[in-house]
PDB file of C-alpha atoms in Angstrom:
ATOM      1  CA  MET A   1      -0.046   0.069  -0.047  1.00 63.00           C
ATOM      2  CA  LYS A   2       2.829   2.255   0.739  1.00 64.00           C
ATOM      3  CA  ASN A   3       4.231   1.646  -2.774  1.00 71.00           C
ATOM      4  CA  LEU A   4       0.905   2.538  -4.382  1.00 72.00           C
ATOM      5  CA  ASN A   5       0.654   5.556  -2.358  1.00 73.00           C
ATOM      6  CA  LEU A   6       3.915   6.652  -3.335  1.00 75.00           C
ATOM      7  CA  VAL A   7       3.626   5.694  -6.922  1.00 76.00           C
ATOM      8  CA  SER A   8       0.452   7.708  -7.338  1.00 76.00           C
ATOM      9  CA  PHE A   9       1.987  10.656  -5.474  1.00 71.00           C
ATOM     10  CA  ALA A  10       4.986  10.910  -8.093  1.00 74.00           C
ATOM     11  CA  ILE A  11       2.309  10.678 -10.681  1.00 77.00           C
ATOM     12  CA  LEU A  12       0.511  13.456  -9.582  1.00 72.00           C
ATOM     13  CA  PHE A  13       3.730  15.165  -8.932  1.00 70.00           C
ATOM     14  CA  VAL A  14       5.248  14.922 -12.339  1.00 70.00           C
ATOM     15  CA  PHE A  15       1.857  15.717 -13.847  1.00 69.00           C
ATOM     16  CA  SER A  16       1.343  19.025 -12.185  1.00 69.00           C
ATOM     17  CA  LEU A  17       5.204  20.192 -12.970  1.00 61.00           C
ATOM     18  CA  SER A  18       3.981  19.320 -16.777  1.00 61.00           C
ATOM     19  CA  ILE A  19       1.263  21.550 -16.521  1.00 58.00           C
ATOM     20  CA  SER A  20       2.494  24.239 -14.613  1.00 52.00           C
ATOM     21  CA  TYR A  21       5.591  24.712 -16.929  1.00 53.00           C
ATOM     22  CA  GLY A  22       3.499  24.391 -20.201  1.00 49.00           C
ATOM     23  CA  GLN A  23       1.346  27.397 -18.651  1.00 49.00           C
ATOM     24  CA  ASP A  24       4.411  29.441 -18.332  1.00 48.00           C
ATOM     25  CA  LYS A  25       5.925  29.385 -21.930  1.00 55.00           C
ATOM     26  CA  LYS A  26       3.518  31.114 -24.313  1.00 62.00           C
ATOM     27  CA  GLU A  27       3.669  29.878 -27.715  1.00 66.00           C
ATOM     28  CA  GLN A  28       2.844  32.575 -30.372  1.00 71.00           C
ATOM     29  CA  LYS A  29       1.663  31.436 -33.809  1.00 73.00           C
ATOM     30  CA  PRO A  30       3.037  33.576 -36.518  1.00 71.00           C
ATOM     31  CA  SER A  31       0.848  36.080 -38.489  1.00 76.00           C
ATOM     32  CA  LEU A  32      -0.282  35.871 -41.523  1.00 74.00           C
ATOM     33  CA  SER A  33       1.586  38.588 -42.775  1.00 75.00           C
ATOM     34  CA  SER A  34       4.509  37.495 -41.826  1.00 75.00           C
ATOM     35  CA  THR A  35       4.395  34.380 -43.238  1.00 76.00           C
ATOM     36  CA  LEU A  36       3.055  35.235 -46.369  1.00 77.00           C
ATOM     37  CA  GLY A  37       4.921  38.723 -46.482  1.00 77.00           C
ATOM     38  CA  GLY A  38       7.412  37.341 -49.348  1.00 80.00           C
ATOM     39  CA  PHE A  39       4.949  36.563 -51.824  1.00 81.00           C
ATOM     40  CA  LYS A  40       3.741  38.855 -54.136  1.00 82.00           C
ATOM     41  CA  PHE A  41       0.766  38.908 -56.520  1.00 77.00           C
ATOM     42  CA  ARG A  42       1.779  38.023 -60.256  1.00 73.00           C
ATOM     43  CA  SER A  43      -0.775  36.919 -62.983  1.00 67.00           C
ATOM     44  CA  ILE A  44      -0.378  32.946 -63.638  1.00 67.00           C
ATOM     45  CA  GLY A  45      -2.921  32.998 -66.517  1.00 61.00           C
ATOM     46  CA  PRO A  46      -2.232  33.757 -70.385  1.00 58.00           C
ATOM     47  CA  ALA A  47       0.417  36.680 -71.326  1.00 58.00           C
ATOM     48  CA  PHE A  48      -2.494  38.047 -73.135  1.00 58.00           C
ATOM     49  CA  MET A  49      -6.271  37.725 -73.774  1.00 54.00           C
ATOM     50  CA  SER A  50      -5.983  35.708 -77.240  1.00 53.00           C
ATOM     51  CA  GLY A  51      -5.284  32.755 -75.231  1.00 66.00           C
ATOM     52  CA  ARG A  52      -8.983  32.542 -74.004  1.00 80.00           C
ATOM     53  CA  ILE A  53     -11.391  30.407 -76.380  1.00 84.00           C
ATOM     54  CA  ALA A  54     -14.496  32.046 -77.004  1.00 86.00           C
ATOM     55  CA  ASP A  55     -16.429  29.505 -79.196  1.00 89.00           C
ATOM     56  CA  ILE A  56     -15.676  26.976 -81.391  1.00 92.00           C
ATOM     57  CA  ALA A  57     -17.843  26.139 -84.858  1.00 93.00           C
ATOM     58  CA  ILE A  58     -17.654  23.206 -86.721  1.00 93.00           C
ATOM     59  CA  ASP A  59     -18.243  23.362 -90.866  1.00 93.00           C
ATOM     60  CA  PRO A  60     -21.060  20.708 -91.083  1.00 93.00           C
ATOM     61  CA  LYS A  61     -19.805  19.833 -94.657  1.00 93.00           C
ATOM     62  CA  ASN A  62     -16.688  19.494 -93.816  1.00 92.00           C
ATOM     63  CA  GLU A  63     -15.728  18.231 -90.158  1.00 92.00           C
ATOM     64  CA  ASN A  64     -11.806  19.090 -90.287  1.00 92.00           C
ATOM     65  CA  THR A  65     -12.814  22.820 -90.849  1.00 94.00           C
ATOM     66  CA  TRP A  66     -12.949  24.553 -87.828  1.00 93.00           C
ATOM     67  CA  TYR A  67     -13.504  28.212 -86.391  1.00 93.00           C
ATOM     68  CA  VAL A  68     -12.198  29.340 -83.428  1.00 90.00           C
ATOM     69  CA  ALA A  69     -13.297  32.252 -81.425  1.00 89.00           C
ATOM     70  CA  VAL A  70     -10.681  33.754 -79.108  1.00 84.00           C
ATOM     71  CA  GLY A  71     -11.155  36.270 -76.208  1.00 79.00           C
ATOM     72  CA  SER A  72      -9.090  39.577 -77.624  1.00 75.00           C
ATOM     73  CA  GLY A  73     -11.926  39.062 -80.504  1.00 77.00           C
ATOM     74  CA  GLY A  74     -10.137  37.598 -83.192  1.00 83.00           C
ATOM     75  CA  VAL A  75     -11.311  34.268 -85.062  1.00 89.00           C
ATOM     76  CA  TRP A  76      -8.665  31.178 -86.075  1.00 88.00           C
ATOM     77  CA  LYS A  77      -9.562  28.963 -89.142  1.00 92.00           C
ATOM     78  CA  THR A  78      -8.284  25.548 -89.462  1.00 91.00           C
ATOM     79  CA  ASN A  79      -8.785  22.931 -92.437  1.00 92.00           C
ATOM     80  CA  ASN A  80      -7.260  20.027 -90.759  1.00 90.00           C
ATOM     81  CA  ALA A  81      -9.265  19.771 -87.510  1.00 82.00           C
ATOM     82  CA  GLY A  82      -6.587  21.471 -85.471  1.00 80.00           C
ATOM     83  CA  THR A  83      -3.753  19.701 -86.109  1.00 81.00           C
TER      84      THR A  83
END
């Protein structure tokens, strides 16, 4: 019974020390601005708006003739189905 009391006391003592020691240290999380401060906004899309496809039309008489409209307002034509 003495050993059980001694072991219980030792466990409680160690546990109380770990709790009090853990409360003394305040762990501060880094702020979002300091974490992301090195990044700068940049464009990751196409260099010009012409890279965006607006519409595709296929000639009903010839499946190999395509008309492709791009975002900048241009129209491209292919006679070999885009190959």
